[in-house]
Coordinates of C-alpha atoms and ligand atoms in Angstrom, one line a residue:
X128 CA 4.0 31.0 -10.6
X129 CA 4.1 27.2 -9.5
X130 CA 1.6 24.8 -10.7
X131 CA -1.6 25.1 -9.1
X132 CA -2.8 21.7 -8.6
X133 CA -7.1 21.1 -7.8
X134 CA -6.3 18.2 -6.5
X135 CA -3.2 17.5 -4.1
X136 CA -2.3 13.9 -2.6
X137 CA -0.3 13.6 0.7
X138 CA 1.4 10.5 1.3
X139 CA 4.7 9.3 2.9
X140 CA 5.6 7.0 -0.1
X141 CA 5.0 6.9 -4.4
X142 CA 6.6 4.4 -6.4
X143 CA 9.4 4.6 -7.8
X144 CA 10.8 6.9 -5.7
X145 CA 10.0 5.4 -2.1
X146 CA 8.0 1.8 -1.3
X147 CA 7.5 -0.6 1.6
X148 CA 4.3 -2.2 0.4
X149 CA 1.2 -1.3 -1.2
X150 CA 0.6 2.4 -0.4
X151 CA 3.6 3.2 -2.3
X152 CA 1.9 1.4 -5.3
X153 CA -1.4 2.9 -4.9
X154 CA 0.5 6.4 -4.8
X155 CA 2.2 5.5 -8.1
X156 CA -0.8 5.3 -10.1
X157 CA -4.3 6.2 -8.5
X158 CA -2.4 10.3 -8.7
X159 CA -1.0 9.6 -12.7
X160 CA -4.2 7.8 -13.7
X161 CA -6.3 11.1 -12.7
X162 CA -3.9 13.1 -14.2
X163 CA -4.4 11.0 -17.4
X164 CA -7.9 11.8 -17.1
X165 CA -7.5 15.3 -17.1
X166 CA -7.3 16.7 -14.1
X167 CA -4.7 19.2 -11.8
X168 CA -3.2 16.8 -9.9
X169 CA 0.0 17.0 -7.9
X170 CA 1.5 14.8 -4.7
X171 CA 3.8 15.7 -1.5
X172 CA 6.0 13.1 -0.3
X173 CA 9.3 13.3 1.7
X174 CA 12.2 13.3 -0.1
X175 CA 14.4 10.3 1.8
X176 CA 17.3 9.4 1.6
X177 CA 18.7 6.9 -1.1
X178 CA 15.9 7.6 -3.1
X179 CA 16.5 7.8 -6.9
X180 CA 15.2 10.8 -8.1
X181 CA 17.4 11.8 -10.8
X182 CA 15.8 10.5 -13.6
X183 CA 12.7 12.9 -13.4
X184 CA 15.1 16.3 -13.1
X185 CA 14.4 17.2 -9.6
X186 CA 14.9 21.1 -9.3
X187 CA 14.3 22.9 -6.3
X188 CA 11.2 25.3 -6.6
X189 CA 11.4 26.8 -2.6
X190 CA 14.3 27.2 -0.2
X191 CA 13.4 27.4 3.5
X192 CA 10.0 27.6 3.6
X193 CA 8.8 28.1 7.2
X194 CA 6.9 25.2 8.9
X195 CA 5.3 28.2 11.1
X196 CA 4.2 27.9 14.7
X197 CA 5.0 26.3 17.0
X198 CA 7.9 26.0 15.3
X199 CA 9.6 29.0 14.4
X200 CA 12.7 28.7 12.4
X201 CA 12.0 25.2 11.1
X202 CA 12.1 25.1 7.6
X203 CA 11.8 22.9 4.5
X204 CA 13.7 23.0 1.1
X205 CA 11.4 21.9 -1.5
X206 CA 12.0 20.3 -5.2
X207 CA 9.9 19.3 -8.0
X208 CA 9.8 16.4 -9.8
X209 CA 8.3 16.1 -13.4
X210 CA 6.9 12.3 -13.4
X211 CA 5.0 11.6 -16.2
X212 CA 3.8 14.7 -16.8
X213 CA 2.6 15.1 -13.3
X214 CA 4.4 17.2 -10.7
X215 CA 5.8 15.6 -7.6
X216 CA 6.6 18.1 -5.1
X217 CA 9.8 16.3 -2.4
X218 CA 9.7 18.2 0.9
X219 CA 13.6 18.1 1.9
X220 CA 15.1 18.2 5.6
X221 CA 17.9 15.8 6.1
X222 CA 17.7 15.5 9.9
X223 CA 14.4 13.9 9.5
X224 CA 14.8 12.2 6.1
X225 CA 18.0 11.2 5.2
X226 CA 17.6 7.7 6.9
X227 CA 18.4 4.7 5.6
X228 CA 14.8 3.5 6.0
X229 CA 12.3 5.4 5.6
X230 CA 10.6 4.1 9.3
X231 CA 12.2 2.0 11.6
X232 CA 15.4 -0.3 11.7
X233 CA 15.6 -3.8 12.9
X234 CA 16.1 -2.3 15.8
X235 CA 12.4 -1.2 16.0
X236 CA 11.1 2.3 15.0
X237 CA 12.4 5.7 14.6
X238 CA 12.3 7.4 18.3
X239 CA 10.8 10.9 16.4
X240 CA 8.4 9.4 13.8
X241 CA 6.0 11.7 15.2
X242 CA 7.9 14.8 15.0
X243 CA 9.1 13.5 11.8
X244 CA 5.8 13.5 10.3
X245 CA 4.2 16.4 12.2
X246 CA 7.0 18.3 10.3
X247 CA 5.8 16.7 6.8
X248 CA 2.5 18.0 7.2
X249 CA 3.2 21.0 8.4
X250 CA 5.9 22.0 5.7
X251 CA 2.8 20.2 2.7
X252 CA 0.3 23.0 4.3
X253 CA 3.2 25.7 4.0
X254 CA 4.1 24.2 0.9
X255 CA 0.5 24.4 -0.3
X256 CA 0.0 28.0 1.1
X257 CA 3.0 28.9 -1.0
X258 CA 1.7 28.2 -4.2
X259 CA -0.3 30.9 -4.0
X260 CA -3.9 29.0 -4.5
X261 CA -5.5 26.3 -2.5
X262 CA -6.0 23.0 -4.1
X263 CA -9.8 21.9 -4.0
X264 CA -9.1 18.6 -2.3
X265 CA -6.4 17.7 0.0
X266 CA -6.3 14.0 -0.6
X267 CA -4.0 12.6 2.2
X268 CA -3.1 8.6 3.2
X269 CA -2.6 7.0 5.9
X270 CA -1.3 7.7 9.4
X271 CA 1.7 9.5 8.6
X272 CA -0.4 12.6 5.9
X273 CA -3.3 12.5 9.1
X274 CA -2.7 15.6 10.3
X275 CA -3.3 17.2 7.1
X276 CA -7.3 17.0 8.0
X277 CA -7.5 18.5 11.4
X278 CA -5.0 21.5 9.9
X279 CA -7.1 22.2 7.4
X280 CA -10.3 21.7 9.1
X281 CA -8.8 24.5 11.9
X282 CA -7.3 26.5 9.4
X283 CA -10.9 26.9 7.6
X284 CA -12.2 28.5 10.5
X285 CA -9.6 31.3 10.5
X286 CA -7.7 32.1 6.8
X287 CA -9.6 31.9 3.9
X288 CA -7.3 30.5 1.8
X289 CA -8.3 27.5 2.6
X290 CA -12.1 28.0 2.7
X291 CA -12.8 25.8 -0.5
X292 CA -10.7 23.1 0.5
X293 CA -12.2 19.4 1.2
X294 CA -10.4 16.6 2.3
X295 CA -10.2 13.3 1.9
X296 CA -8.2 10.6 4.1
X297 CA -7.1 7.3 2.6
X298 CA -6.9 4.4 5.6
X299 CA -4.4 1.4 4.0
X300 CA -4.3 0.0 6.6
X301 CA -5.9 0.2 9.8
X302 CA -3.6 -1.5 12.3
X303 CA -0.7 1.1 11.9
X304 CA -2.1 4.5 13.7
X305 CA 1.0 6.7 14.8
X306 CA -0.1 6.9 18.1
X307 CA 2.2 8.2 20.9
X308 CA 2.4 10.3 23.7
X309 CA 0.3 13.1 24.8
X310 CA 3.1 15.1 25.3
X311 CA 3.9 15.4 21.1
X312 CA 0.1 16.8 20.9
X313 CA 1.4 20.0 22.4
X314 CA 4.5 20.0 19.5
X315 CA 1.8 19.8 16.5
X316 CA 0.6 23.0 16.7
X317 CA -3.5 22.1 16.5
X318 CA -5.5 24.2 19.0
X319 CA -6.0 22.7 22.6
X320 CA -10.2 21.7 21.3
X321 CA -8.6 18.9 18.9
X322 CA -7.4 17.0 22.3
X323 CA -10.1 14.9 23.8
X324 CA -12.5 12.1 22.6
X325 CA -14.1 14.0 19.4
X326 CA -10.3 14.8 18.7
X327 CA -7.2 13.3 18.1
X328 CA -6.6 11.5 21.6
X329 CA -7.0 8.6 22.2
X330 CA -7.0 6.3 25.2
X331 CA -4.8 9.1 26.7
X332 CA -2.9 9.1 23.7
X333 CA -1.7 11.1 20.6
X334 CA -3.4 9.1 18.0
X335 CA -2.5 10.5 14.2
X336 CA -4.6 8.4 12.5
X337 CA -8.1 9.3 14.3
X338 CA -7.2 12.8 14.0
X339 CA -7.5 11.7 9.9
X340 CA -10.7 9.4 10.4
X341 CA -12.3 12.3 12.5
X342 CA -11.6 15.8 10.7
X343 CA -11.5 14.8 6.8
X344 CA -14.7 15.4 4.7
X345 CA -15.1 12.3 3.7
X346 CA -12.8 8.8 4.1
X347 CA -11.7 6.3 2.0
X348 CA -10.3 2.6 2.4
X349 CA -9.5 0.3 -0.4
X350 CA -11.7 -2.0 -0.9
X351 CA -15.4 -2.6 -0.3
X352 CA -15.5 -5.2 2.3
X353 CA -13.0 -4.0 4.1
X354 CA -15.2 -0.5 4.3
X355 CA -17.5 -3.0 6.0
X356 CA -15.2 -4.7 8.3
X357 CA -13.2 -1.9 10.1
X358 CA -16.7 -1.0 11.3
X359 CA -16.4 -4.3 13.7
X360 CA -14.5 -5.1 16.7
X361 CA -12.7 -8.0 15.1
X362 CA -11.2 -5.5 12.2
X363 CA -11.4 -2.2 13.7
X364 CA -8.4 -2.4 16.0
X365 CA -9.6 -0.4 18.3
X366 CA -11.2 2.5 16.0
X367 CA -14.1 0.5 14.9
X368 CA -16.8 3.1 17.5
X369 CA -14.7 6.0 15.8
X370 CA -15.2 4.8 12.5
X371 CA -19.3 3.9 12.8
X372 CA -19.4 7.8 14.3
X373 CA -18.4 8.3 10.4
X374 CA -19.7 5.9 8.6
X375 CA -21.8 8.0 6.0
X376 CA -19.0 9.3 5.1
X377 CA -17.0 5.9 4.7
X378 CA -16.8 4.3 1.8
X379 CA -14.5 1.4 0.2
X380 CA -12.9 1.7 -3.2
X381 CA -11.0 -0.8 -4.4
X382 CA -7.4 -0.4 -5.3
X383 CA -6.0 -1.6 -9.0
X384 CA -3.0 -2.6 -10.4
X385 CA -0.3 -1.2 -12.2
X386 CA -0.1 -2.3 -15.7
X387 CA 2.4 -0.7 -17.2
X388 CA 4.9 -2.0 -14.0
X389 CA 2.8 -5.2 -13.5
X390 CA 2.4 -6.9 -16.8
X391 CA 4.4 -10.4 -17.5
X392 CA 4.1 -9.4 -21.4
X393 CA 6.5 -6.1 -20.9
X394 CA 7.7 -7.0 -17.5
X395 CA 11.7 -6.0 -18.0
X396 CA 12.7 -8.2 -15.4
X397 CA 11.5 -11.1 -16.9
X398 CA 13.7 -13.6 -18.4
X399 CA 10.5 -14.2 -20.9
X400 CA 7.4 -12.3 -21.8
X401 CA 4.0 -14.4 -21.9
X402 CA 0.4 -13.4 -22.2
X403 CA -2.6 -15.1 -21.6
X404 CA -2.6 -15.8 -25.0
X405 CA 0.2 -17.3 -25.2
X406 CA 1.6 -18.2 -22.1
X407 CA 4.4 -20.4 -23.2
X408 CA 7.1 -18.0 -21.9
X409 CA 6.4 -18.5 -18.5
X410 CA 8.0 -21.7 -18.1
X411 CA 11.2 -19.9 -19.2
X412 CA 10.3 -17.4 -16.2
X413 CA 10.1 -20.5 -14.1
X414 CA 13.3 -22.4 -15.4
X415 CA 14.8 -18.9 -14.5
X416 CA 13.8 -18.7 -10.8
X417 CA 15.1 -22.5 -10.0
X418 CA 18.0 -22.2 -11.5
X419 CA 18.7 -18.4 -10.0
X420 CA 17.5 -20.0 -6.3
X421 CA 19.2 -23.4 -6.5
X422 CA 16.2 -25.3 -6.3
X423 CA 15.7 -29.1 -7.8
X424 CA 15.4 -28.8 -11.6
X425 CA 12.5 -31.8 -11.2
X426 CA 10.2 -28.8 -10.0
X427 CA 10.2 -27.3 -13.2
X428 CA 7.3 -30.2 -14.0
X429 CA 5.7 -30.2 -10.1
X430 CA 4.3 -26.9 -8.9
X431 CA 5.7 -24.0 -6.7
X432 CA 4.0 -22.3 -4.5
X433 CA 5.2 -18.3 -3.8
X434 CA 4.4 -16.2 -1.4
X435 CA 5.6 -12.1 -1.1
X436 CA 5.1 -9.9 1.8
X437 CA 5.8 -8.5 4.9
X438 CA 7.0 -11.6 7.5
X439 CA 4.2 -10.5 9.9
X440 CA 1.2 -12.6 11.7
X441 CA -1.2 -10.2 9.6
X442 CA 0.5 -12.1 6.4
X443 CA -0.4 -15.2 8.4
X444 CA 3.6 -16.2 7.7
X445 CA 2.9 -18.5 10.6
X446 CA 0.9 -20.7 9.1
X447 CA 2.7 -21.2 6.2
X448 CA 6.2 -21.6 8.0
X449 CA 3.9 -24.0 10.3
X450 CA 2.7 -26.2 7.4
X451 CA 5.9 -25.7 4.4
X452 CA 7.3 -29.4 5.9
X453 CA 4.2 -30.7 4.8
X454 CA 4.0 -29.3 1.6
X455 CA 7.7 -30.1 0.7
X456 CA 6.2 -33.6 1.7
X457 CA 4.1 -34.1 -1.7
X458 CA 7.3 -33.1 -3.8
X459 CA 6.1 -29.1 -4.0
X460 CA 8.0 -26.3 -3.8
X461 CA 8.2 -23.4 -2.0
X462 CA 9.2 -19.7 -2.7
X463 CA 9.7 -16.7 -0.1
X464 CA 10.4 -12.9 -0.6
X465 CA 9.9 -10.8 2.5
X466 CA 11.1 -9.6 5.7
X467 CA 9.9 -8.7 8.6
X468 CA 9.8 -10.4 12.1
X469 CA 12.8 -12.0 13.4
X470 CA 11.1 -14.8 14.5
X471 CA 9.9 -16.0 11.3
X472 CA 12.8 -14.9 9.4
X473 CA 15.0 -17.4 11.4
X474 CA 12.5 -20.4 11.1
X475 CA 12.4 -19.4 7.2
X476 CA 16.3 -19.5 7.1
X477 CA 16.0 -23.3 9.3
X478 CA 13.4 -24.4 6.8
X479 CA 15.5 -23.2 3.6
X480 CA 18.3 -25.4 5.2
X481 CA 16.2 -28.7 6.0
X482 CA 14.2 -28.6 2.8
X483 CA 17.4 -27.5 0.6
X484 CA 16.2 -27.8 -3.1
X485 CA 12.8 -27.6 -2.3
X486 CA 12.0 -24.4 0.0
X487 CA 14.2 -20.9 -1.3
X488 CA 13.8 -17.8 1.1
X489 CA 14.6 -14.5 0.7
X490 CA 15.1 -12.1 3.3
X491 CA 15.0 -8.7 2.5
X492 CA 13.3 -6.2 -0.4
X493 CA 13.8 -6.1 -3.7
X494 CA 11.7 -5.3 -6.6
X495 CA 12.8 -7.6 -9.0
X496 CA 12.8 -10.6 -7.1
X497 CA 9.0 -10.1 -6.5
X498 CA 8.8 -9.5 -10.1
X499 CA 10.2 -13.0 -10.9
X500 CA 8.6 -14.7 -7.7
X501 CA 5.2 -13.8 -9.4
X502 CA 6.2 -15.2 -12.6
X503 CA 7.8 -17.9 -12.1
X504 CA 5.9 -19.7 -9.5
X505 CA 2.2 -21.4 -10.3
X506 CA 0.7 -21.1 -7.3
X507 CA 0.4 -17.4 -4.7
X508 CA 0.1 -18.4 -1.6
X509 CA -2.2 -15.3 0.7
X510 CA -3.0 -16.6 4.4
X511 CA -3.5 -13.0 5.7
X512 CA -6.0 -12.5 8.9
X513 CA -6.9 -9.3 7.2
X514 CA -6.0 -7.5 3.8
X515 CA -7.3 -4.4 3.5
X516 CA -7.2 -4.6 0.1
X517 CA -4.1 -6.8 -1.4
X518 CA -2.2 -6.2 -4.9
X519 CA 0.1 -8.5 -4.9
X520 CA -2.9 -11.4 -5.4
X521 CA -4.0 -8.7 -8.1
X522 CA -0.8 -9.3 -10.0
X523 CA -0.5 -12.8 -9.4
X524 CA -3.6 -13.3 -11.4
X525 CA -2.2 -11.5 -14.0
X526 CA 1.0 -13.6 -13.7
X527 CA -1.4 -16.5 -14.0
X528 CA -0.4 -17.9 -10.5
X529 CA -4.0 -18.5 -9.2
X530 CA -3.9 -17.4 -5.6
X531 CA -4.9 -19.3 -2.7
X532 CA -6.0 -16.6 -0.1
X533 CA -8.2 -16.3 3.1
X534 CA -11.7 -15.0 2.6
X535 CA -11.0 -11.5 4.1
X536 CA -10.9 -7.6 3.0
X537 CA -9.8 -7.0 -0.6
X538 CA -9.1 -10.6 -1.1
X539 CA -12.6 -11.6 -1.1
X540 CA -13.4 -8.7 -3.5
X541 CA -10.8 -9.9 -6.2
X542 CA -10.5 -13.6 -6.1
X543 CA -14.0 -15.7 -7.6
X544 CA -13.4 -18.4 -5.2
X545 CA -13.1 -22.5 -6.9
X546 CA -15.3 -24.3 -7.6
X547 CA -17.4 -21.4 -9.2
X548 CA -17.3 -21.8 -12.8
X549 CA -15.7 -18.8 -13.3
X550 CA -13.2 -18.7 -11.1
X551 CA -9.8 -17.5 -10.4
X552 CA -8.5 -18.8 -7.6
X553 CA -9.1 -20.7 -3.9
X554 CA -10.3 -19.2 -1.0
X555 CA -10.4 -20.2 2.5
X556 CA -12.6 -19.2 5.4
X557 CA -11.0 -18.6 8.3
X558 CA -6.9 -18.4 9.1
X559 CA -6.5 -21.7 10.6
X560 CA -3.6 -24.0 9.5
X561 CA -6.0 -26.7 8.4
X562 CA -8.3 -24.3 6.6
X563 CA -5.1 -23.2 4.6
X564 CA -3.9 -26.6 4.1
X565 CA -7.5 -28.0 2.8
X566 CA -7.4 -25.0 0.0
X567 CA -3.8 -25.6 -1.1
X568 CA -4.7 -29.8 -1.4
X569 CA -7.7 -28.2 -3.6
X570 CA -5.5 -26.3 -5.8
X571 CA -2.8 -29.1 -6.2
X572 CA -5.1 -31.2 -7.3
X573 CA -6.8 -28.5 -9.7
X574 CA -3.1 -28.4 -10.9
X575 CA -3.0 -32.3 -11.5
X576 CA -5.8 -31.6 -14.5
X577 CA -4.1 -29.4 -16.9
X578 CA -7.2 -27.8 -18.9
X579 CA -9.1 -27.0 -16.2
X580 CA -6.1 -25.8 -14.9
X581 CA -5.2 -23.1 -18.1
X582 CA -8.8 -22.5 -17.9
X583 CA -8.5 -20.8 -14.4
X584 CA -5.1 -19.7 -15.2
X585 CA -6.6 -17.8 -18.2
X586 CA -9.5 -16.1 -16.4
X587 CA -7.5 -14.5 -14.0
X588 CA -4.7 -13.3 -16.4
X589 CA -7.9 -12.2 -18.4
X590 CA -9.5 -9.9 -15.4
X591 CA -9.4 -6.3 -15.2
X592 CA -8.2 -4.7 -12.3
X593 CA -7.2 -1.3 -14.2
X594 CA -7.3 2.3 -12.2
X595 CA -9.7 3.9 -14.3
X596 CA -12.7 2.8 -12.3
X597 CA -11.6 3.2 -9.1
X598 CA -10.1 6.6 -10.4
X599 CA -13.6 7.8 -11.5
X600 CA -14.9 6.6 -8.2
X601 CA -12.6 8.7 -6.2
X602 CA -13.7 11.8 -8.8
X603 CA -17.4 10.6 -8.1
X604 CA -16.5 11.2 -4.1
X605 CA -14.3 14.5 -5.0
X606 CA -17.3 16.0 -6.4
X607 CA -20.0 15.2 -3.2
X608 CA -17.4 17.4 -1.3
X609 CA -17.8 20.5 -3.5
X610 CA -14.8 19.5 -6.0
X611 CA -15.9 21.1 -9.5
X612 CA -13.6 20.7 -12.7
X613 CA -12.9 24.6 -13.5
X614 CA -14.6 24.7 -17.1
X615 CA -17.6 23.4 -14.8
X616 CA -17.3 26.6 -12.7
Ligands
LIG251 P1 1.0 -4.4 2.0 O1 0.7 -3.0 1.6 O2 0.2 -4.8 3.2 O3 2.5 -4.6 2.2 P2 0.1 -5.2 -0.6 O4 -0.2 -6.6 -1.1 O5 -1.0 -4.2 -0.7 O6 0.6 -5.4 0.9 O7 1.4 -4.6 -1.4 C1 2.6 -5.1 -1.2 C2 3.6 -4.5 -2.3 O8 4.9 -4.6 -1.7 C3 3.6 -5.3 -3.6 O9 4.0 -4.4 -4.6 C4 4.7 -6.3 -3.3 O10 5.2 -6.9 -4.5 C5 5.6 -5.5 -2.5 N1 6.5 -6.2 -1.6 C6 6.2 -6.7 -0.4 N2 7.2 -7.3 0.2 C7 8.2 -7.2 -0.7 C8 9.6 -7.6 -0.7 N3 10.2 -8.2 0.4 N4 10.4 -7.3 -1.7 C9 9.9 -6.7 -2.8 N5 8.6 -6.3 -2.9 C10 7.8 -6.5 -1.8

């Protein structure tokens, strides 16, 4: 018999096998972490294409399993990964998989991400039927593991399987919904009563991610403020009456970081390891990154600033492309990793070519470079209009880069804002170019003073953002929904 998991996670992307951003992260850990702890855990992702699964031993544990109605004859293969201990269960069917990307080209998005993802979780629930035992919780994230709620909340009602089952929906991020046309609502096989304004339509659309919000037991987002902010018209993108509907059931646990991936002192793409105890190889780290980018070797005694993430006005990209000339101005550097928009990729490219030796851009995704970026810069530059929750100012402080990063979602929950005698960083109040500008000056000048400067640099590499809490929260949550450990039975 397959491994019957208590608790199952449904989620479009885990590190390492699949990332775009920080849900892939989250999925790599918070899952492992509970494991750790002790408990069943498993997850269901899609197995993509040019994903590298080989070094956990993939086998396949089902062949054809049928998706079921309304779509007879579909079927998914399924295979099993070992990581860490934990299974990983890859639900296989190349037509929808076996992309390149995992959901959209430059071109824009895949014309069947809805389909594609109606498919995923419908083949998890026949996936999970075929193991033979329900899982307590179904724990599923973000727009694209939605559906899993309403299926289970219909399938309750009729087939007992799943009559101990609670679920749990994870919102990353807000502002990306799946929504589409009526017309796929008919293809996901949910009874006509989930269409209409206590369902999953909305505005006259198919909306994926309301269907998660409004069917799950209980709902998660990852971090505490932003629990509070999606509840207002300026966050909630439209959801925000949805969300109040549930808002005893809301709550905001922040995410952590990685550790063992995000640690400068066994970081293996590093051309140094440091500490905050002795943090004398990250100059080498920094040494490394000019030389590798072709910027001026004078900036290895003037401070760079970095910045990672997706090239997108919720990164607030535009106000840092808007105010680099400036910066480059007081004889600071500048360091890019992302892609994203056209738009600002192009000015990026324009400003790498005026500011040569100064400004370094790189379009495009890769791990390592993010890796170094953090290192090897001294300040972390976060302008975003909203962050739901943020890691990459989460390893930055690890990195001791102190981030400078509006006042908004996660940031504000991880970053003890200068001049606070503890703090760890700089925070601004409201994405404006001048706000940004005003905190940067602050933390150049900070910079100028070299003890208070380690000071700050220390604190953060010093703080604590490990998964156990967040993990026992989540357990905490499990439990209000009915989950009980089996020796507890
Ligand atoms: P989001 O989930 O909104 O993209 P987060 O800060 O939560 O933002 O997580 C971003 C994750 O994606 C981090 O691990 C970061 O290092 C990574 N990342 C973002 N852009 C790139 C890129 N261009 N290349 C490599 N890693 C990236």
């Amino acid at each position: 018999m397959e491994f019957v998991p208590d608790i199952c996670f449904v989620a479009s992307e885990i590190y390492p096998f699949s990332k775009t951003g920080g849900l892939a992260d989250v999925m790599g850990i918070l899952p492992l972490t509970l494991h750790k702890m002790g408990y069943k855990v498993s997850v269901i992702t899609p197995l993509y294409g040019r994903i590298s699964t080989s070094a956990y031993n993939p086998r396949l544990v089902y062949e054809d399993i049928n998706v079921g109605y309304p779509w007879p004859g579909v079927t998914a293969d399924v295979l099993r990964a070992d990581f860490k201990g934990m299974p990983v269960y890859f639900l296989d069917r190349g037509e929808y998989f076996d992309r390149r990307y995992h959901y959209c080209t430059y071109k824009g998005d895949y014309f069947d991400n809805c389909e594609r993802f109606i498919f995923f979780c419908r083949a998890a629930m026949a996936l999970i039927k075929a193991i033979g035992k329900a899982p307590r919780i179904v724990h599923s994230h973000d727009w694209h593991a939605a559906l899993m709620s309403p299926y289970i909340y219909y399938q309750r009602r009729t087939d007992t399987y799943w009559k101990n089952t609670s679920t749990v929906f994870t919102i990353h991020n807000l502002a990306f919904q799946g929504r589409f046309s009526v017309r796929l609502f008919w293809d996901c096989g949910l009874p006509y009563e989930a269409w209409g304004m206590e369902g999953v339509e909305f505005y006259d659309s198919f909306n994926l991610l309301k269907g998660g919000i409004t069917y799950s037991d209980k709902i998660t987002t990852v971090s505490p403020s932003y629990a509070e902010e999606i509840l207002t018209p300026e966050f909630g993108c439209g959801l925000e009456n949805v969300l109040q509907k549930r808002s005893k059931d809301l709550v905001g646990i922040l995410n952590g970081s990685d550790y063992e991936v995000w640690d400068p002192s066994r970081d293996r793409y590093l051309a140094a390891g440091y500490s905050s105890s002795d943090l004398y190889g990250k100059q080498a780290c920094k040494k490394e990154l000019l030389d590798q980018l072709c910027l001026s070797e004078k900036l290895l005694y003037r401070p760079v600033l970095g910045f990672i993430g997706r090239f997108r006005s919720q990164k607030g990209i535009d106000l840092l492309t808007e105010i680099i000339p400036d910066i480059v101005r007081q004889d600071v550097g500048v360091v890019l990793l992302g892609e994203g928009d056209a738009e600002y990729e192009a000015k990026l490219m324009n400003l790498v070519e005026a500011y040569h030796g100064h400004v370094a851009g790189i379009v495009g995704y890769t791990e390592e470079m993010a890796h170094k970026i953090q290192a090897g810069t001294d300040i972390f530059l976060m302008p975003s209009r909203y962050e739901p929750c943020g890691l990459t100012q989460m390893y930055s402080l690890r990195y001791g880069t102190p981030p400078v990063a509006t006042a908004v979602g996660g940031l504000k929950d991880t970053i003890v804002p200068y001049p606070a005698e503890h703090s760890t960083g700089f925070v601004f109040p409201e994405p404006t170019t001048k706000a940004f500008w005003n905190a940067i000056q602050n933390a150049l000048v900070l910079y100028q003073d070299t003890e208070s400067w380690k000071k700050m640099v220390v604190r953060g590499m010093q703080t604590d953002f490990s998964w156990t809490k967040s993990a026992r929260e989540y357990v905490e949550l499990y439990k209000q929904i009915g989950y009980v450990l089996d020796e507890e039975v």
